[in-house]
Short mmCIF file of C-alpha atoms and ligand atoms in Angstrom, two decimals:
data_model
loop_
_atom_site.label_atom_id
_atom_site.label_comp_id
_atom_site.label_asym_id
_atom_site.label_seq_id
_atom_site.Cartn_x
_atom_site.Cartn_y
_atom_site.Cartn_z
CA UNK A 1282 0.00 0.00 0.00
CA UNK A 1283 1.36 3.65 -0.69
CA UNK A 1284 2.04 5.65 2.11
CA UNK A 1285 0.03 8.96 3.16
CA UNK A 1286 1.65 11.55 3.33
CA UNK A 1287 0.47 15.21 4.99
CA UNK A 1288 2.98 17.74 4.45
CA UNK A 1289 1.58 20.68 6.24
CA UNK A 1290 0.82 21.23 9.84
CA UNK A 1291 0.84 23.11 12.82
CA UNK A 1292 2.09 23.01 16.53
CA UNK A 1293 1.42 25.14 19.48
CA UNK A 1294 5.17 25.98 18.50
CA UNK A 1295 3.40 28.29 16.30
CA UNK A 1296 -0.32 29.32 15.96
CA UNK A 1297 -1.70 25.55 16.01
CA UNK A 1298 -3.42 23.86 19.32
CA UNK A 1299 -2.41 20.87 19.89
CA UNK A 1300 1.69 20.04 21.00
CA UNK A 1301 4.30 17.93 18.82
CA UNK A 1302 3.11 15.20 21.04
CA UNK A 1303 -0.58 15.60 20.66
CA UNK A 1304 -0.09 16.46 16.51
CA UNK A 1305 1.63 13.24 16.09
CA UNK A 1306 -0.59 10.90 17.77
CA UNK A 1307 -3.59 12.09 15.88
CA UNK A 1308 -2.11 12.18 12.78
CA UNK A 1309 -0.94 8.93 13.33
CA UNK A 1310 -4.67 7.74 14.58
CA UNK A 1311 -6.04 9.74 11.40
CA UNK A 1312 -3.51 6.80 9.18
CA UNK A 1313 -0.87 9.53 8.22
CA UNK A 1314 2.35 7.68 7.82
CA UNK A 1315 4.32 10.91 6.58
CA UNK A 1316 3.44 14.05 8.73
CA UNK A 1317 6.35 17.42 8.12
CA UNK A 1318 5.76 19.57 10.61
CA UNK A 1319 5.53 22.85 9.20
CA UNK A 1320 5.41 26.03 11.66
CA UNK A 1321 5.25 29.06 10.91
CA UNK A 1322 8.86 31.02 10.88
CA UNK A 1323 9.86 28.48 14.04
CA UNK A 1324 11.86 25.04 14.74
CA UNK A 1325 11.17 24.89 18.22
CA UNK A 1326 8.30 21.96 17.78
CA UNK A 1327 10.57 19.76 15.31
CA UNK A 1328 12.39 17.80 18.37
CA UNK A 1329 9.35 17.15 20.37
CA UNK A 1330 7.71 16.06 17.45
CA UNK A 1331 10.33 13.52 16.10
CA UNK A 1332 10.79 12.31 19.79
CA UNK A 1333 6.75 11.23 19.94
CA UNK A 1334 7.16 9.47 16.13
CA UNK A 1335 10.18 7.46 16.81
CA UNK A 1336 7.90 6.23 19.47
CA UNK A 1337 4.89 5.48 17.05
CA UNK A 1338 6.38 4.46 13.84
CA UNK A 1339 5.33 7.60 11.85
CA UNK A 1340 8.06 9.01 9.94
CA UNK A 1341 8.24 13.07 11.00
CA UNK A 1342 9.19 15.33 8.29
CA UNK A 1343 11.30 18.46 9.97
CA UNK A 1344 9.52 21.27 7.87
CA UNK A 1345 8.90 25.04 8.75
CA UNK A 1346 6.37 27.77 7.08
CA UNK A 1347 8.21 30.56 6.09
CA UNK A 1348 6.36 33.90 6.12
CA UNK A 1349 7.78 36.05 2.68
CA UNK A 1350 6.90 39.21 0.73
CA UNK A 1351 7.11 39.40 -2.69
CA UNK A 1352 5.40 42.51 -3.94
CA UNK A 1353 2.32 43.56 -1.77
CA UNK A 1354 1.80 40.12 -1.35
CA UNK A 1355 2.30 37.76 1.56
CA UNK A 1356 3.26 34.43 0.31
CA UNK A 1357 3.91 31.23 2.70
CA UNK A 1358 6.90 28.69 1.20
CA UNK A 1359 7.05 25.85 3.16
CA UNK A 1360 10.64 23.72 3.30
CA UNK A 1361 10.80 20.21 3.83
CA UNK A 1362 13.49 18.22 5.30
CA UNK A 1363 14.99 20.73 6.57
CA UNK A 1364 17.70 20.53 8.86
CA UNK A 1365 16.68 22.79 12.01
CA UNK A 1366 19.97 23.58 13.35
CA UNK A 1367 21.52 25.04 10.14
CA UNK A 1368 23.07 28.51 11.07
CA UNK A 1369 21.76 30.38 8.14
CA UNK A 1370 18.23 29.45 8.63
CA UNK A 1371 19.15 29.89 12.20
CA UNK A 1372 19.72 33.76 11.61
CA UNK A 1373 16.91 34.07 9.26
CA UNK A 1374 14.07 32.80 11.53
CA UNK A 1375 15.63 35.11 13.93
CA UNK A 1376 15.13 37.84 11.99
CA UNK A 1377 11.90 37.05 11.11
CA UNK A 1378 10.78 36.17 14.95
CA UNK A 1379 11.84 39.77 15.62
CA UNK A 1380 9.64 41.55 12.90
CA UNK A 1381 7.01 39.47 13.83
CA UNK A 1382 7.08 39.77 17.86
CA UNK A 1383 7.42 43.78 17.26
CA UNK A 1384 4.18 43.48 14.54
CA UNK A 1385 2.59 41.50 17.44
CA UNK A 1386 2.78 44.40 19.66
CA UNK A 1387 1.45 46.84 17.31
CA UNK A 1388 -1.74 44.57 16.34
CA UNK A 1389 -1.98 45.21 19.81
CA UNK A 1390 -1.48 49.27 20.03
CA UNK A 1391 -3.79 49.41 16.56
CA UNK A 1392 -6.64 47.38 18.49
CA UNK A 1393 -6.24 49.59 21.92
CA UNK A 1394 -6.50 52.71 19.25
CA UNK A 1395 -9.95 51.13 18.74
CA UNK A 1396 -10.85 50.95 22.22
CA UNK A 1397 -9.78 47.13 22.78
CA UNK A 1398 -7.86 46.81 25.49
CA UNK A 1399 -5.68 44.07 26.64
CA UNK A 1400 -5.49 42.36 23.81
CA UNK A 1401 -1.46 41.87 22.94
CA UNK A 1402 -1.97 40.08 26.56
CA UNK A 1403 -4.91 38.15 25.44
CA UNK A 1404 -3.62 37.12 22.78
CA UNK A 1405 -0.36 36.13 24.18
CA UNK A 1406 -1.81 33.63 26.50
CA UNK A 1407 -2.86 31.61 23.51
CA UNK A 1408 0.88 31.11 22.82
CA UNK A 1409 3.97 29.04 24.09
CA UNK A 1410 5.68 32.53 24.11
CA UNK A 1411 7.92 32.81 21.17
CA UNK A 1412 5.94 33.36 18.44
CA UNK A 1413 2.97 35.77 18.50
CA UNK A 1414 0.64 35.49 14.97
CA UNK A 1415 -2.73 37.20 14.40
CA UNK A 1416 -4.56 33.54 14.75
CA UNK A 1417 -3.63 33.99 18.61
CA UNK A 1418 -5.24 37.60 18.39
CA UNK A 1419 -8.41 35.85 16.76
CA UNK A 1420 -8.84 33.33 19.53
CA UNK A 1421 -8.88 35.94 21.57
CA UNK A 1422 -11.15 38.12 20.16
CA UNK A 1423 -13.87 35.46 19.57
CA UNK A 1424 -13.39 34.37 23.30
CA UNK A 1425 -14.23 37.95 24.30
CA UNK A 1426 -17.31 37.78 21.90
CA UNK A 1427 -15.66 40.53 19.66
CA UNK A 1428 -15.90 38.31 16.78
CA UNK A 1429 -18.36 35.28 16.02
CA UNK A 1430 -15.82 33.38 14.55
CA UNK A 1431 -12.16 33.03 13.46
CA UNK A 1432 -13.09 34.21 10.20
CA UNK A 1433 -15.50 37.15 11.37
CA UNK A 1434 -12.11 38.52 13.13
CA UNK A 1435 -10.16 38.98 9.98
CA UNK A 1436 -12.91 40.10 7.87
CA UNK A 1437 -13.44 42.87 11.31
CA UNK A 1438 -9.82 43.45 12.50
CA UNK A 1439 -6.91 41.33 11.40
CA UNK A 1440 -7.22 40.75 7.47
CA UNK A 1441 -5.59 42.96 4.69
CA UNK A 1442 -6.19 46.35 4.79
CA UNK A 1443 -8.34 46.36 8.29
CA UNK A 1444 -7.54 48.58 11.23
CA UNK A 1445 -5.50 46.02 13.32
CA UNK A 1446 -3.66 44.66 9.87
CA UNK A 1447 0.15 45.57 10.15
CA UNK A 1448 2.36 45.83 6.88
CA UNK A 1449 5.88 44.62 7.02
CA UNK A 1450 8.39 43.29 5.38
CA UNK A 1451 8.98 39.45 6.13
CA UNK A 1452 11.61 37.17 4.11
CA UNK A 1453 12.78 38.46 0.55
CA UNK A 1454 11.51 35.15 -1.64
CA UNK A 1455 14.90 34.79 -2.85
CA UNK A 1456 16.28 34.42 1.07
CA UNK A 1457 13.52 32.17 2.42
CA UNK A 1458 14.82 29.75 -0.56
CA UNK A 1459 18.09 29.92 -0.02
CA UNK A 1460 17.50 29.41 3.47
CA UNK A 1461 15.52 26.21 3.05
CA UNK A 1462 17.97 25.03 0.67
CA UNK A 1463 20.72 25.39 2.32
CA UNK A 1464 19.42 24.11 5.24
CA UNK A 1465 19.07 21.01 3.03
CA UNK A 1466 15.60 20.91 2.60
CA UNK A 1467 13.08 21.30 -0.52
CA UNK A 1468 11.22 24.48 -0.57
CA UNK A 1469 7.30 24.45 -1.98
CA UNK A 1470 4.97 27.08 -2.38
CA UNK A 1471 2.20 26.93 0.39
CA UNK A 1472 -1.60 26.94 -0.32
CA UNK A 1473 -0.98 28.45 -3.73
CA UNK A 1474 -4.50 29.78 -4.92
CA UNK A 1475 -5.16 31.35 -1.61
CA UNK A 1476 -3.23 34.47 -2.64
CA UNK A 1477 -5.79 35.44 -4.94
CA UNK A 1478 -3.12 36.34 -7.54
CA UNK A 1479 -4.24 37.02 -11.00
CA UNK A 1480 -2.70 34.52 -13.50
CA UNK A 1481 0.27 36.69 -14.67
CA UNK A 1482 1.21 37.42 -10.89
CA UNK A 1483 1.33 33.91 -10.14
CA UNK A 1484 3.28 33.09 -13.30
CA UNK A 1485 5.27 35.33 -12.38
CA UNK A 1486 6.16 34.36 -8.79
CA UNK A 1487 6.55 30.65 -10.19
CA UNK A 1488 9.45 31.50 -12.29
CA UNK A 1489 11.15 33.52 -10.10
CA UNK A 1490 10.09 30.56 -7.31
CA UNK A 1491 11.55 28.20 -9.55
CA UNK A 1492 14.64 30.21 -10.85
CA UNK A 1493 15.62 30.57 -6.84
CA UNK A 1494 15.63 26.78 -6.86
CA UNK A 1495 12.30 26.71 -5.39
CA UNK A 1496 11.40 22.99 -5.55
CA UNK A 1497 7.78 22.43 -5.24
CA UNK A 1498 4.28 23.45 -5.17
CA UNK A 1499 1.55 22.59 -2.72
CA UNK A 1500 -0.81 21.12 -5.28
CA UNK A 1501 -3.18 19.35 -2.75
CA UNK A 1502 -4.02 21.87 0.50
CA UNK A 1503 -6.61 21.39 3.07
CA UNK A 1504 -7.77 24.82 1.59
CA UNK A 1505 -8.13 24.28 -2.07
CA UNK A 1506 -11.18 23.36 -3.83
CA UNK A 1507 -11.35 20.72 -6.55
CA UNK A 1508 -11.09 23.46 -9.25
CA UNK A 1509 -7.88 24.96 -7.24
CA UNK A 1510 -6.29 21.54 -7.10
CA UNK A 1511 -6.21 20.93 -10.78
CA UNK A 1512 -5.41 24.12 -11.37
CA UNK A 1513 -2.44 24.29 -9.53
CA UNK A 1514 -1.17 20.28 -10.96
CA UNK A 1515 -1.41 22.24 -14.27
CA UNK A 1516 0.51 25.09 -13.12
CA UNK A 1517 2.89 22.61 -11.46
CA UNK A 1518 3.94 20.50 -14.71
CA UNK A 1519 4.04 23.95 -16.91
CA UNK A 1520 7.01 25.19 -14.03
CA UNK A 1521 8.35 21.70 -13.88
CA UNK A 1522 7.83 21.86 -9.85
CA UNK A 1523 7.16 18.93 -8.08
CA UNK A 1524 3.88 18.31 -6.16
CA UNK A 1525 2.98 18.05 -2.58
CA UNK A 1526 0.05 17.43 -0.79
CA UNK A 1527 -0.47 18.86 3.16
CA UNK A 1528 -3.61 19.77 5.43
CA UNK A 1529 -2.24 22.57 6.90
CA UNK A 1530 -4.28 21.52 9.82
CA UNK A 1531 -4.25 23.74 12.74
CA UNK A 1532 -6.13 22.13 15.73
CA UNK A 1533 -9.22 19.80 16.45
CA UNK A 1534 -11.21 23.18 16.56
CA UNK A 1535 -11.53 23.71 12.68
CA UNK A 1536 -13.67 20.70 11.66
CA UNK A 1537 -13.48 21.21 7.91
CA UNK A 1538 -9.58 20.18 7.64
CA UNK A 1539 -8.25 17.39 9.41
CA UNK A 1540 -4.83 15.40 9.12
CA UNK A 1541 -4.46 13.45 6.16
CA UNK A 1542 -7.62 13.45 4.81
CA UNK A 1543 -6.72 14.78 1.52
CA UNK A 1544 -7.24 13.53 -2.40
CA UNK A 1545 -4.58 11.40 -4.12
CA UNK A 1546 -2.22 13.74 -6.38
CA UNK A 1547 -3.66 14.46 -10.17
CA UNK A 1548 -2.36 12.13 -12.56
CA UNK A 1549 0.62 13.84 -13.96
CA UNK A 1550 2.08 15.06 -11.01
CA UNK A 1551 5.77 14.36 -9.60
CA UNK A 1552 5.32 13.61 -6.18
CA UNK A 1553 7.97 15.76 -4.09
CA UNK A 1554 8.67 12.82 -1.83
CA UNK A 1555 9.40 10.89 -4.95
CA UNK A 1556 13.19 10.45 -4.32
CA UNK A 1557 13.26 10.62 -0.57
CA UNK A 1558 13.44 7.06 -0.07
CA UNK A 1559 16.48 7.28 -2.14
CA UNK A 1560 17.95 10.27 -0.44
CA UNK A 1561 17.64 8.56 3.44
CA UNK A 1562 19.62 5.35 1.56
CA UNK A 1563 22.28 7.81 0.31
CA UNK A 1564 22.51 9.89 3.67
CA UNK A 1565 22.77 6.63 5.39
CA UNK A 1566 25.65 5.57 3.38
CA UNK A 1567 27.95 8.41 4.26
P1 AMP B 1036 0.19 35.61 10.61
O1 AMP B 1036 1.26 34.70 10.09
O2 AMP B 1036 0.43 36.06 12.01
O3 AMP B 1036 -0.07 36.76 9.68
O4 AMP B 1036 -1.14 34.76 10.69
C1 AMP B 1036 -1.58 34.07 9.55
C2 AMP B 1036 -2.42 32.89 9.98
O5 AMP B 1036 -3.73 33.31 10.23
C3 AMP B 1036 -2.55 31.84 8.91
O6 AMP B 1036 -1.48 30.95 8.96
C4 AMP B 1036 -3.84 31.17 9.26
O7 AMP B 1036 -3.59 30.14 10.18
C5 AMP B 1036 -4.63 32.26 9.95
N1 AMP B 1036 -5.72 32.82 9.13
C6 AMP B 1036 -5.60 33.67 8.08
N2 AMP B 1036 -6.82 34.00 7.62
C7 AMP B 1036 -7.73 33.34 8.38
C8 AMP B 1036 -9.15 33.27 8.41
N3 AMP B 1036 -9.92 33.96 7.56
N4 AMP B 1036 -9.74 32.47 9.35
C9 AMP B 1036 -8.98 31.78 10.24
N5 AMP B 1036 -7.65 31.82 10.26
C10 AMP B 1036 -7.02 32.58 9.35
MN1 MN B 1037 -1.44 29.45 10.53
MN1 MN B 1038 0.04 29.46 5.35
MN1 MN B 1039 0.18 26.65 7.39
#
């Protein structure tokens, strides 16, 4: 039988709700055999997480979600197989954990200039401390009855262009690449048709994606629709990127995406995981 593979997912390491521990068991229980975890612009989950698979038999994928601008756009790249202690992406995430603890404090100042108080608190006791992301800020703000739902608070407060929405510059796409590459790892374009891009713009970002040495492109997401999926497999054999599949599963809360519960690849598609098996025989060799 082929494995399943889910190669997008979330920790309490970053804005997810269940731990390493918790994520793996379920994904395990949900008959993943493949499971990266992939938080966003942190490693700190990776260890905890490979320490509960070993026990399990599920193979862990170290993976991170990369937060990048290109344009006026916020793009995620995922990187799999990374290698968590590599200096350079060391430094990077650094960087990145500062813009985005400093743009967690001003969600907070914007909201307070709109007569919510307390809310960079709030919203930190969602998280494990080091990384502060405006799905902690919508927890919060649906717990306080602010918002009806998750969704409600970005469409209010948090999304593009709303009063608590913060501009900034995250990774250069070039950088996040090069970081993931060099780290070892395979980078892929996240979620791809949730950008909204017009078909030009996403050309566009897949070259330069690809002429960085960007590797893949999340063809299957927990967030695409049917039409989305084959969309992006065509997009994905035009750019010659491989194709991976992930929930990007957050927590037991959202019942509409759950780990690895996701349709098979479109015929035509190079799986990204196609030469991994190869890849642990070499590395084990050296
Ligand atoms: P940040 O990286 O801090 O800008 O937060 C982005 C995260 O917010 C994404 O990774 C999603 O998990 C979450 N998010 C974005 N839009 C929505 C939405 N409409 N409803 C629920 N969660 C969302
Ligand atoms: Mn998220
Ligand atoms: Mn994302
Ligand atoms: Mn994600």
């Amino acid at each position: 039988m082929t494995p399943s593979y889910d190669l997008h997912s979330h920790s309490i390491a970053s804005d997810g709700t269940l731990t390493p521990e918790e994520l793996v068991k379920r994904a395990r229980s949900a008959g993943v055999d493949v499971l990266a975890l992939t938080d966003h612009d942190t490693v700190d989950g990776i260890s905890a997480a490979q320490q509960a698979a070993r026990h399990i038999g599920l193979q862990l994928v170290p993976g991170i979600e990369l937060s990048v601008s290109w344009g006026s756009h916020v793009i995620h790249v995922v990187g799999l197989n990374i290698n968590p202690d590599d200096a350079a992406l060391t430094t990077g995430l650094e960087g990145l954990l500062e813009f985005r603890q400093w743009r967690g404090e001003e969600i907070g100042r914007r909201l307070a200039k709109h007569n919510i108080a307390g809310a960079y608190e709030g919203a930190q006791t969602y998280t494990m401390g080091n990384v502060i992301s405006r799905t902690h800020y919508a927890r919060w703000l649906v717990a306080q009855g602010l918002a009806k739902d998750m969704n409600a608070a970005f469409k209010r407060y948090l999304g593009n262009g709303k009063c608590a929405y913060v501009k900034g510059e995250w990774a250069a796409l070039e950088d996040a690449v090069n970081w993931i590459t060099g780290a070892g790892g395979q980078a892929v374009i996240a979620h791809p048709a949730r950008y909204r891009l017009t078909a030009t713009r996403l050309r566009k970002l897949l070259a330069e994606f690809r002429e960085h040495g960007g590797a893949g492109l999340e063809v299957v997401s927990g967030s695409h629709s049917r039409d989305e999926m084959y969309h992006m497999a065509t997009q994905a054999r035009v750019f010659e990127l491989y194709a991976s599949a992930g929930s990007d599963y957050h927590g037991p809360e959202n019942p509409w995406v759950d780990l690895g519960r996701l349709p098979a690849l479109p015929t035509g598609c190079i799986p990204i995981w196609q030469d991994w098996g190869l890849k642990r025989v070499m590395s084990n060799e050296r």
